[in-house]
Amino acid sequence: MRYWLVIPAAGIGQRLGAPRPKQYLEILGRSLLEWSIASFATDERCDGIVVALAPGDPWWPAICARLARPVLEVAGGAERSDSVRLALEALASRVEGDPWVLVHDAARPCVTRDEIDALLAGVAGHPAGGLLALPLADTLKRQVEAGAGPVVVALTEPRQGLWRALTPQLFRLRPLLDALRAAARAGRAPTDEAQAIEWTGLGQPRLIPGAAANIKVTTTADLALVATILAARSAAGTAT
């Protein structure tokens, strides 16, 4: 099962408050973006890589020069979904047929080859595609919508049947592109590719269990945790 990798990397990571976009922060001599690409770049099933970048991105050229394989560069958009759509537009104009596309977050550097293998195997033959995800284990609380006072609990939400979406997410190129185009025309910004597919009614994406370590860096605490995970893997000789 062959695929193309799409990485939306045009974000600026405002919530982290770092001096540069979070995908360019370094751990163990590599940027988060390089770590996020690494497991795919050495995969013989990967036919190519498309990266959506912010216009005038000053950090990308140095990263690109260190990558093990060529990358198709595309200008990204204001929202993550815009960047994915623009990357797919560029890819659709260059390839024939309807290849599988893996979309992966630029700041999710701990994905493993085992997860990629499980996703490809689990989605094969499932026309609606699928995604890595984790069943929720924590008790969920909904807050009372209040003003400037303390945040308090309104109620406890049932967690049965709820999953936390991860990446990569795997879909056919043409249906995913059509879904993202339809969302853009409607002024809607899906938070992941699966949601765009869900909105079109094209099918029910399959949920493939991923790993808890496959976290997305959003806060400084996430960055510290990722550093610990990657350092442990490097010490064990299992880092990509």
PDB file of C-alpha atoms in Angstrom, residues 30-124:
ATOM      1  CA  ARG A  30      16.739  18.029  15.014  1.00  0.00           C
ATOM      2  CA  SER A  31      13.736  20.268  14.599  1.00  0.00           C
ATOM      3  CA  LEU A  32      10.319  18.918  15.524  1.00  0.00           C
ATOM      4  CA  LEU A  33       9.460  19.010  11.829  1.00  0.00           C
ATOM      5  CA  GLU A  34      12.429  16.782  10.961  1.00  0.00           C
ATOM      6  CA  TRP A  35      11.468  14.301  13.660  1.00  0.00           C
ATOM      7  CA  SER A  36       7.878  14.325  12.394  1.00  0.00           C
ATOM      8  CA  ILE A  37       8.995  13.528   8.839  1.00  0.00           C
ATOM      9  CA  ALA A  38      11.700  11.005   9.735  1.00  0.00           C
ATOM     10  CA  SER A  39       9.636   7.818  10.030  1.00  0.00           C
ATOM     11  CA  PHE A  40       8.055   8.467   6.623  1.00  0.00           C
ATOM     12  CA  ALA A  41      11.188   9.607   4.787  1.00  0.00           C
ATOM     13  CA  THR A  42      12.790   6.184   5.230  1.00  0.00           C
ATOM     14  CA  ASP A  43       9.614   4.256   4.347  1.00  0.00           C
ATOM     15  CA  GLU A  44       9.846   2.650   0.910  1.00  0.00           C
ATOM     16  CA  ARG A  45       6.040   2.842   0.601  1.00  0.00           C
ATOM     17  CA  CYS A  46       6.145   6.658   0.654  1.00  0.00           C
ATOM     18  CA  ASP A  47       6.068   7.953  -2.929  1.00  0.00           C
ATOM     19  CA  GLY A  48       6.795  11.547  -1.953  1.00  0.00           C
ATOM     20  CA  ILE A  49       6.423  14.329   0.590  1.00  0.00           C
ATOM     21  CA  VAL A  50       4.498  17.604   0.290  1.00  0.00           C
ATOM     22  CA  VAL A  51       5.081  20.331   2.887  1.00  0.00           C
ATOM     23  CA  ALA A  52       2.837  23.411   3.132  1.00  0.00           C
ATOM     24  CA  LEU A  53       4.827  26.406   4.385  1.00  0.00           C
ATOM     25  CA  ALA A  54       4.171  29.976   5.425  1.00  0.00           C
ATOM     26  CA  PRO A  55       5.179  32.485   2.714  1.00  0.00           C
ATOM     27  CA  GLY A  56       8.742  33.663   3.244  1.00  0.00           C
ATOM     28  CA  ASP A  57       9.468  31.000   5.874  1.00  0.00           C
ATOM     29  CA  PRO A  58      13.100  31.723   6.879  1.00  0.00           C
ATOM     30  CA  TRP A  59      13.705  28.459   8.768  1.00  0.00           C
ATOM     31  CA  TRP A  60      12.666  25.945   6.121  1.00  0.00           C
ATOM     32  CA  PRO A  61      15.679  26.123   3.723  1.00  0.00           C
ATOM     33  CA  ALA A  62      18.119  24.849   6.363  1.00  0.00           C
ATOM     34  CA  ILE A  63      15.727  22.049   7.332  1.00  0.00           C
ATOM     35  CA  CYS A  64      15.090  21.065   3.711  1.00  0.00           C
ATOM     36  CA  ALA A  65      18.828  20.793   3.040  1.00  0.00           C
ATOM     37  CA  ARG A  66      19.157  18.174   5.794  1.00  0.00           C
ATOM     38  CA  LEU A  67      16.293  15.930   4.677  1.00  0.00           C
ATOM     39  CA  ALA A  68      17.096  12.543   3.166  1.00  0.00           C
ATOM     40  CA  ARG A  69      14.795  12.968   0.164  1.00  0.00           C
ATOM     41  CA  PRO A  70      13.347  15.758  -2.004  1.00  0.00           C
ATOM     42  CA  VAL A  71      10.204  17.567  -0.891  1.00  0.00           C
ATOM     43  CA  LEU A  72       7.476  19.343  -2.851  1.00  0.00           C
ATOM     44  CA  GLU A  73       7.030  22.790  -1.280  1.00  0.00           C
ATOM     45  CA  VAL A  74       3.642  24.526  -1.330  1.00  0.00           C
ATOM     46  CA  ALA A  75       2.463  27.853   0.108  1.00  0.00           C
ATOM     47  CA  GLY A  76       0.113  27.171   3.008  1.00  0.00           C
ATOM     48  CA  GLY A  77      -3.007  29.010   4.116  1.00  0.00           C
ATOM     49  CA  ALA A  78      -4.438  30.789   7.134  1.00  0.00           C
ATOM     50  CA  GLU A  79      -5.917  27.625   8.687  1.00  0.00           C
ATOM     51  CA  ARG A  80      -4.536  24.106   8.930  1.00  0.00           C
ATOM     52  CA  SER A  81      -7.302  22.854   6.639  1.00  0.00           C
ATOM     53  CA  ASP A  82      -6.361  25.506   4.060  1.00  0.00           C
ATOM     54  CA  SER A  83      -2.743  24.310   4.090  1.00  0.00           C
ATOM     55  CA  VAL A  84      -3.781  20.691   3.597  1.00  0.00           C
ATOM     56  CA  ARG A  85      -6.143  21.658   0.781  1.00  0.00           C
ATOM     57  CA  LEU A  86      -3.475  23.683  -1.008  1.00  0.00           C
ATOM     58  CA  ALA A  87      -0.978  20.833  -0.645  1.00  0.00           C
ATOM     59  CA  LEU A  88      -3.513  18.415  -2.123  1.00  0.00           C
ATOM     60  CA  GLU A  89      -4.265  20.836  -4.986  1.00  0.00           C
ATOM     61  CA  ALA A  90      -0.580  20.864  -5.872  1.00  0.00           C
ATOM     62  CA  LEU A  91      -0.312  17.101  -5.585  1.00  0.00           C
ATOM     63  CA  ALA A  92      -3.465  16.462  -7.661  1.00  0.00           C
ATOM     64  CA  SER A  93      -1.956  18.416 -10.545  1.00  0.00           C
ATOM     65  CA  ARG A  94       1.162  16.223 -10.508  1.00  0.00           C
ATOM     66  CA  VAL A  95      -0.079  12.671 -10.044  1.00  0.00           C
ATOM     67  CA  GLU A  96      -2.457  10.394 -11.894  1.00  0.00           C
ATOM     68  CA  GLY A  97      -5.213   8.338 -10.359  1.00  0.00           C
ATOM     69  CA  ASP A  98      -6.311   8.599  -6.758  1.00  0.00           C
ATOM     70  CA  PRO A  99      -3.385   7.740  -4.461  1.00  0.00           C
ATOM     71  CA  TRP A 100      -3.592   7.364  -0.711  1.00  0.00           C
ATOM     72  CA  VAL A 101      -2.476  10.440   1.222  1.00  0.00           C
ATOM     73  CA  LEU A 102      -1.199  10.454   4.800  1.00  0.00           C
ATOM     74  CA  VAL A 103      -1.638  13.828   6.541  1.00  0.00           C
ATOM     75  CA  HIS A 104       0.564  14.293   9.601  1.00  0.00           C
ATOM     76  CA  ASP A 105       1.061  17.182  12.033  1.00  0.00           C
ATOM     77  CA  ALA A 106       4.394  19.007  11.803  1.00  0.00           C
ATOM     78  CA  ALA A 107       4.656  19.128  15.603  1.00  0.00           C
ATOM     79  CA  ARG A 108       3.859  15.473  16.303  1.00  0.00           C
ATOM     80  CA  PRO A 109       7.420  14.079  16.324  1.00  0.00           C
ATOM     81  CA  CYS A 110       6.963  10.796  18.219  1.00  0.00           C
ATOM     82  CA  VAL A 111       4.953   8.812  15.669  1.00  0.00           C
ATOM     83  CA  THR A 112       6.463   5.356  15.147  1.00  0.00           C
ATOM     84  CA  ARG A 113       6.789   3.008  12.201  1.00  0.00           C
ATOM     85  CA  ASP A 114       4.577   0.530  14.072  1.00  0.00           C
ATOM     86  CA  GLU A 115       1.759   3.114  14.123  1.00  0.00           C
ATOM     87  CA  ILE A 116       2.193   3.823  10.424  1.00  0.00           C
ATOM     88  CA  ASP A 117       2.108   0.096   9.673  1.00  0.00           C
ATOM     89  CA  ALA A 118      -1.045  -0.359  11.772  1.00  0.00           C
ATOM     90  CA  LEU A 119      -2.790   2.537  10.031  1.00  0.00           C
ATOM     91  CA  LEU A 120      -1.953   1.311   6.532  1.00  0.00           C
ATOM     92  CA  ALA A 121      -3.012  -2.237   7.364  1.00  0.00           C
ATOM     93  CA  GLY A 122      -6.167  -1.167   9.178  1.00  0.00           C
ATOM     94  CA  VAL A 123      -7.424   1.182   6.468  1.00  0.00           C
ATOM     95  CA  ALA A 124      -6.593  -1.036   3.487  1.00  0.00           C
TER      96      ALA A 124
END
